[in-house]
Amino acid sequence: MAKILVNNNGPLFGEVKISGAKNAVLPLLAATLLTDETCVIEGAPDLVDVEVMKKMLLNYGASIDTSEEGVIKVTAEEIASVEADPEVVQEMRASIFTMGPMLARAGKVVMPMPGGCTIGKRPIDLHLKGFRALGAEIVEEDDKVIVSVGPEGLVGDAIYLDFPSVGATENILMAATLARGTTIIENAAKEPEIIDLANLLNKMGARIKSAGTDMIRIEGVEKLTGCIHGVIPDRIETGTFMLAAAITRGRLLIKNGLPGHVRPIISKLKECGVFVDATPEGILVDATEGELVATDIKTLPYPGFPTDIQSPFMAFLTTVKGESVVRETVFENRFMHVVELNRMGAGITTWNSSEATVPGGKKLRGAKVRATDLRAGAAMVLAGLVADGMTEVSEIYHIERGYENFVGKFKAIGADIMKIDED
Ligand code: UD1
């Protein structure tokens, strides 16, 4: 099993270029199933999750050309199968983003739902509620869900989401593009990735208005066409490198990151005393001067503080002066990294599954820790950058799912970090 070894090498300095967003490119790729013409996705990051999504598309019968670096050309001329491959779905929850496009294009999709750790405790009830409102019939079996629609096709309707789920908004949005009449998604997610998806769909000929607000309106069209579209920069990778500068008390220029997408992270870092400036060259994060102090964070749907930055921010908070409270409100159980940070001497207390107190001011020590999920893995590496002694992070396949050239980018800014392959 591969591991990442990190040693404290002092403050990090230099420039980092942010890659295309994982959470944008996955639904964009799924959306290519909506047309028989070629869609060209530019600026696609090289990630394990992207490979998994490519396998999903191939399995449905699409052909894919990746001869040009960072460019993925998908042509789903014919849908050869409406059944997703259980082994591929096991690898990535975002496989379910293909349900909406398949339902709209082929009228049916069979999605394995093995449950357990495959999709964690994250349900898909809101996705299904949306499909049902558009006229789909849903049969839930032990290990799969079958979603289908009669020959009359999907019909637009108003759908209220009980929670502004990102995935459900995307799935319903994609399905509704080819539905008859008008669909309105109320309490829709407002993440930048939703806007990126709507922009791609509109280029394909869809008629979507107000993506990025909590009420999205979709006028169904008969057919969608091919298009060329560039992926937005990854705001979570942006935040991770902002925190790399902060935790090591270094200075980084983060190129290609969009300040407008990381406002809560900028605000919270400033509250701690970190200098952040959105310059024309990129986001400058400078933590070289002054003492940094504690702040509280609470995760919320966009434009609130992103849940995906909660664990990296918590790693940073262990190093500042004073006590911070971290509240997780998006996911039920997203404190698995606390045990790992505590192995390094962080002394964090969790009061329940959604509230933790970080005492701060700790000198972390290197330890053998696990990347319990993708972002927790990044948090462990950040902690390792400032710990005394070596930190050994295992289960790094999580990190490789969602960060492009993670080790290489850290090396380039002065980190003492390496990946090793062990049997
Ligand atoms: C997406 C992101 C993930 C991010 C999350 C929240 C991708 C590939 N992943 O995940 O990185 O952490 O948004 O910003 O884009 N829920 C339900 N029923 C549903 C769907 C969701 O109850 O049908 C709940 C979930 O259990 C969770 C909350 O809604 O508590 C948010 O989930 P959601 O916004 O759907 O996250 P994902 O789309 O899975």
JSON list of N, CA and C in Angstrom, two decimals, residues 14-51:
[
{"chain": "A", "resi": 14, "resn": "GLY", "atom": "N", "xyz": [6.56, 30.10, -2.33]},
{"chain": "A", "resi": 14, "resn": "GLY", "atom": "CA", "xyz": [6.56, 29.89, -3.77]},
{"chain": "A", "resi": 14, "resn": "GLY", "atom": "C", "xyz": [5.17, 30.03, -4.37]},
{"chain": "A", "resi": 15, "resn": "GLU", "atom": "N", "xyz": [5.00, 29.38, -5.51]},
{"chain": "A", "resi": 15, "resn": "GLU", "atom": "CA", "xyz": [3.74, 29.49, -6.26]},
{"chain": "A", "resi": 15, "resn": "GLU", "atom": "C", "xyz": [3.15, 28.10, -6.52]},
{"chain": "A", "resi": 16, "resn": "VAL", "atom": "N", "xyz": [1.86, 28.05, -6.51]},
{"chain": "A", "resi": 16, "resn": "VAL", "atom": "CA", "xyz": [1.16, 26.78, -6.81]},
{"chain": "A", "resi": 16, "resn": "VAL", "atom": "C", "xyz": [0.10, 27.07, -7.86]},
{"chain": "A", "resi": 17, "resn": "LYS", "atom": "N", "xyz": [-0.04, 26.20, -8.83]},
{"chain": "A", "resi": 17, "resn": "LYS", "atom": "CA", "xyz": [-1.11, 26.38, -9.82]},
{"chain": "A", "resi": 17, "resn": "LYS", "atom": "C", "xyz": [-2.23, 25.38, -9.52]},
{"chain": "A", "resi": 18, "resn": "ILE", "atom": "N", "xyz": [-3.42, 25.93, -9.37]},
{"chain": "A", "resi": 18, "resn": "ILE", "atom": "CA", "xyz": [-4.57, 25.10, -9.01]},
{"chain": "A", "resi": 18, "resn": "ILE", "atom": "C", "xyz": [-5.12, 24.40, -10.26]},
{"chain": "A", "resi": 19, "resn": "SER", "atom": "N", "xyz": [-5.52, 23.16, -10.07]},
{"chain": "A", "resi": 19, "resn": "SER", "atom": "CA", "xyz": [-6.04, 22.34, -11.18]},
{"chain": "A", "resi": 19, "resn": "SER", "atom": "C", "xyz": [-7.55, 22.53, -11.34]},
{"chain": "A", "resi": 20, "resn": "GLY", "atom": "N", "xyz": [-8.08, 21.91, -12.37]},
{"chain": "A", "resi": 20, "resn": "GLY", "atom": "CA", "xyz": [-9.54, 21.91, -12.58]},
{"chain": "A", "resi": 20, "resn": "GLY", "atom": "C", "xyz": [-10.23, 21.20, -11.42]},
{"chain": "A", "resi": 21, "resn": "ALA", "atom": "N", "xyz": [-11.46, 21.61, -11.13]},
{"chain": "A", "resi": 21, "resn": "ALA", "atom": "CA", "xyz": [-12.14, 21.13, -9.93]},
{"chain": "A", "resi": 21, "resn": "ALA", "atom": "C", "xyz": [-12.67, 19.71, -10.09]},
{"chain": "A", "resi": 22, "resn": "LYS", "atom": "N", "xyz": [-12.30, 18.86, -9.15]},
{"chain": "A", "resi": 22, "resn": "LYS", "atom": "CA", "xyz": [-12.83, 17.49, -9.12]},
{"chain": "A", "resi": 22, "resn": "LYS", "atom": "C", "xyz": [-14.35, 17.50, -9.09]},
{"chain": "A", "resi": 23, "resn": "ASN", "atom": "N", "xyz": [-14.92, 18.30, -8.21]},
{"chain": "A", "resi": 23, "resn": "ASN", "atom": "CA", "xyz": [-16.37, 18.27, -8.04]},
{"chain": "A", "resi": 23, "resn": "ASN", "atom": "C", "xyz": [-17.12, 18.92, -9.19]},
{"chain": "A", "resi": 24, "resn": "ALA", "atom": "N", "xyz": [-16.39, 19.61, -10.07]},
{"chain": "A", "resi": 24, "resn": "ALA", "atom": "CA", "xyz": [-17.04, 20.15, -11.27]},
{"chain": "A", "resi": 24, "resn": "ALA", "atom": "C", "xyz": [-16.91, 19.14, -12.42]},
{"chain": "A", "resi": 25, "resn": "VAL", "atom": "N", "xyz": [-15.71, 18.59, -12.59]},
{"chain": "A", "resi": 25, "resn": "VAL", "atom": "CA", "xyz": [-15.49, 17.76, -13.78]},
{"chain": "A", "resi": 25, "resn": "VAL", "atom": "C", "xyz": [-16.33, 16.47, -13.75]},
{"chain": "A", "resi": 26, "resn": "LEU", "atom": "N", "xyz": [-16.62, 15.95, -12.57]},
{"chain": "A", "resi": 26, "resn": "LEU", "atom": "CA", "xyz": [-17.38, 14.69, -12.51]},
{"chain": "A", "resi": 26, "resn": "LEU", "atom": "C", "xyz": [-18.80, 14.85, -13.07]},
{"chain": "A", "resi": 27, "resn": "PRO", "atom": "N", "xyz": [-19.58, 15.85, -12.59]},
{"chain": "A", "resi": 27, "resn": "PRO", "atom": "CA", "xyz": [-20.90, 16.02, -13.22]},
{"chain": "A", "resi": 27, "resn": "PRO", "atom": "C", "xyz": [-20.82, 16.48, -14.68]},
{"chain": "A", "resi": 28, "resn": "LEU", "atom": "N", "xyz": [-19.77, 17.24, -15.05]},
{"chain": "A", "resi": 28, "resn": "LEU", "atom": "CA", "xyz": [-19.64, 17.65, -16.46]},
{"chain": "A", "resi": 28, "resn": "LEU", "atom": "C", "xyz": [-19.50, 16.41, -17.34]},
{"chain": "A", "resi": 29, "resn": "LEU", "atom": "N", "xyz": [-18.67, 15.48, -16.89]},
{"chain": "A", "resi": 29, "resn": "LEU", "atom": "CA", "xyz": [-18.49, 14.24, -17.67]},
{"chain": "A", "resi": 29, "resn": "LEU", "atom": "C", "xyz": [-19.80, 13.46, -17.75]},
{"chain": "A", "resi": 30, "resn": "ALA", "atom": "N", "xyz": [-20.51, 13.40, -16.62]},
{"chain": "A", "resi": 30, "resn": "ALA", "atom": "CA", "xyz": [-21.79, 12.67, -16.63]},
{"chain": "A", "resi": 30, "resn": "ALA", "atom": "C", "xyz": [-22.76, 13.32, -17.64]},
{"chain": "A", "resi": 31, "resn": "ALA", "atom": "N", "xyz": [-22.72, 14.64, -17.72]},
{"chain": "A", "resi": 31, "resn": "ALA", "atom": "CA", "xyz": [-23.65, 15.37, -18.60]},
{"chain": "A", "resi": 31, "resn": "ALA", "atom": "C", "xyz": [-23.42, 15.06, -20.08]},
{"chain": "A", "resi": 32, "resn": "THR", "atom": "N", "xyz": [-22.23, 14.59, -20.42]},
{"chain": "A", "resi": 32, "resn": "THR", "atom": "CA", "xyz": [-21.95, 14.30, -21.83]},
{"chain": "A", "resi": 32, "resn": "THR", "atom": "C", "xyz": [-22.83, 13.15, -22.36]},
{"chain": "A", "resi": 33, "resn": "LEU", "atom": "N", "xyz": [-23.42, 12.39, -21.41]},
{"chain": "A", "resi": 33, "resn": "LEU", "atom": "CA", "xyz": [-24.31, 11.30, -21.82]},
{"chain": "A", "resi": 33, "resn": "LEU", "atom": "C", "xyz": [-25.63, 11.82, -22.40]},
{"chain": "A", "resi": 34, "resn": "LEU", "atom": "N", "xyz": [-25.89, 13.10, -22.22]},
{"chain": "A", "resi": 34, "resn": "LEU", "atom": "CA", "xyz": [-27.18, 13.67, -22.65]},
{"chain": "A", "resi": 34, "resn": "LEU", "atom": "C", "xyz": [-27.26, 13.89, -24.15]},
{"chain": "A", "resi": 35, "resn": "THR", "atom": "N", "xyz": [-26.15, 13.76, -24.86]},
{"chain": "A", "resi": 35, "resn": "THR", "atom": "CA", "xyz": [-26.17, 14.02, -26.30]},
{"chain": "A", "resi": 35, "resn": "THR", "atom": "C", "xyz": [-25.43, 12.93, -27.07]},
{"chain": "A", "resi": 36, "resn": "ASP", "atom": "N", "xyz": [-25.80, 12.77, -28.34]},
{"chain": "A", "resi": 36, "resn": "ASP", "atom": "CA", "xyz": [-25.06, 11.81, -29.17]},
{"chain": "A", "resi": 36, "resn": "ASP", "atom": "C", "xyz": [-23.88, 12.48, -29.87]},
{"chain": "A", "resi": 37, "resn": "GLU", "atom": "N", "xyz": [-23.73, 13.78, -29.64]},
{"chain": "A", "resi": 37, "resn": "GLU", "atom": "CA", "xyz": [-22.60, 14.50, -30.26]},
{"chain": "A", "resi": 37, "resn": "GLU", "atom": "C", "xyz": [-21.40, 14.55, -29.30]},
{"chain": "A", "resi": 38, "resn": "THR", "atom": "N", "xyz": [-20.28, 15.03, -29.82]},
{"chain": "A", "resi": 38, "resn": "THR", "atom": "CA", "xyz": [-19.05, 15.04, -29.01]},
{"chain": "A", "resi": 38, "resn": "THR", "atom": "C", "xyz": [-19.00, 16.25, -28.09]},
{"chain": "A", "resi": 39, "resn": "CYS", "atom": "N", "xyz": [-18.69, 16.01, -26.83]},
{"chain": "A", "resi": 39, "resn": "CYS", "atom": "CA", "xyz": [-18.46, 17.10, -25.87]},
{"chain": "A", "resi": 39, "resn": "CYS", "atom": "C", "xyz": [-16.98, 17.10, -25.51]},
{"chain": "A", "resi": 40, "resn": "VAL", "atom": "N", "xyz": [-16.40, 18.28, -25.50]},
{"chain": "A", "resi": 40, "resn": "VAL", "atom": "CA", "xyz": [-14.97, 18.41, -25.22]},
{"chain": "A", "resi": 40, "resn": "VAL", "atom": "C", "xyz": [-14.82, 19.13, -23.88]},
{"chain": "A", "resi": 41, "resn": "ILE", "atom": "N", "xyz": [-14.23, 18.44, -22.91]},
{"chain": "A", "resi": 41, "resn": "ILE", "atom": "CA", "xyz": [-14.03, 19.02, -21.58]},
{"chain": "A", "resi": 41, "resn": "ILE", "atom": "C", "xyz": [-12.55, 19.38, -21.46]},
{"chain": "A", "resi": 42, "resn": "GLU", "atom": "N", "xyz": [-12.28, 20.66, -21.30]},
{"chain": "A", "resi": 42, "resn": "GLU", "atom": "CA", "xyz": [-10.89, 21.13, -21.23]},
{"chain": "A", "resi": 42, "resn": "GLU", "atom": "C", "xyz": [-10.51, 21.43, -19.78]},
{"chain": "A", "resi": 43, "resn": "GLY", "atom": "N", "xyz": [-9.21, 21.34, -19.50]},
{"chain": "A", "resi": 43, "resn": "GLY", "atom": "CA", "xyz": [-8.72, 21.63, -18.15]},
{"chain": "A", "resi": 43, "resn": "GLY", "atom": "C", "xyz": [-9.14, 20.58, -17.14]},
{"chain": "A", "resi": 44, "resn": "ALA", "atom": "N", "xyz": [-9.30, 19.35, -17.62]},
{"chain": "A", "resi": 44, "resn": "ALA", "atom": "CA", "xyz": [-9.72, 18.28, -16.71]},
{"chain": "A", "resi": 44, "resn": "ALA", "atom": "C", "xyz": [-8.53, 17.83, -15.86]},
{"chain": "A", "resi": 45, "resn": "PRO", "atom": "N", "xyz": [-8.71, 17.70, -14.55]},
{"chain": "A", "resi": 45, "resn": "PRO", "atom": "CA", "xyz": [-7.59, 17.25, -13.71]},
{"chain": "A", "resi": 45, "resn": "PRO", "atom": "C", "xyz": [-7.34, 15.75, -13.88]},
{"chain": "A", "resi": 46, "resn": "ASP", "atom": "N", "xyz": [-6.09, 15.36, -13.65]},
{"chain": "A", "resi": 46, "resn": "ASP", "atom": "CA", "xyz": [-5.70, 13.95, -13.74]},
{"chain": "A", "resi": 46, "resn": "ASP", "atom": "C", "xyz": [-5.91, 13.32, -12.36]},
{"chain": "A", "resi": 47, "resn": "LEU", "atom": "N", "xyz": [-7.05, 12.69, -12.17]},
{"chain": "A", "resi": 47, "resn": "LEU", "atom": "CA", "xyz": [-7.43, 12.17, -10.85]},
{"chain": "A", "resi": 47, "resn": "LEU", "atom": "C", "xyz": [-7.98, 10.76, -10.98]},
{"chain": "A", "resi": 48, "resn": "VAL", "atom": "N", "xyz": [-7.87, 9.99, -9.91]},
{"chain": "A", "resi": 48, "resn": "VAL", "atom": "CA", "xyz": [-8.43, 8.65, -9.92]},
{"chain": "A", "resi": 48, "resn": "VAL", "atom": "C", "xyz": [-9.95, 8.73, -10.12]},
{"chain": "A", "resi": 49, "resn": "ASP", "atom": "N", "xyz": [-10.62, 9.69, -9.46]},
{"chain": "A", "resi": 49, "resn": "ASP", "atom": "CA", "xyz": [-12.08, 9.80, -9.61]},
{"chain": "A", "resi": 49, "resn": "ASP", "atom": "C", "xyz": [-12.49, 10.08, -11.06]},
{"chain": "A", "resi": 50, "resn": "VAL", "atom": "N", "xyz": [-11.66, 10.82, -11.78]},
{"chain": "A", "resi": 50, "resn": "VAL", "atom": "CA", "xyz": [-11.96, 11.10, -13.20]},
{"chain": "A", "resi": 50, "resn": "VAL", "atom": "C", "xyz": [-11.85, 9.79, -14.00]},
{"chain": "A", "resi": 51, "resn": "GLU", "atom": "N", "xyz": [-10.86, 8.98, -13.66]},
{"chain": "A", "resi": 51, "resn": "GLU", "atom": "CA", "xyz": [-10.71, 7.68, -14.33]},
{"chain": "A", "resi": 51, "resn": "GLU", "atom": "C", "xyz": [-11.95, 6.81, -14.08]}
]
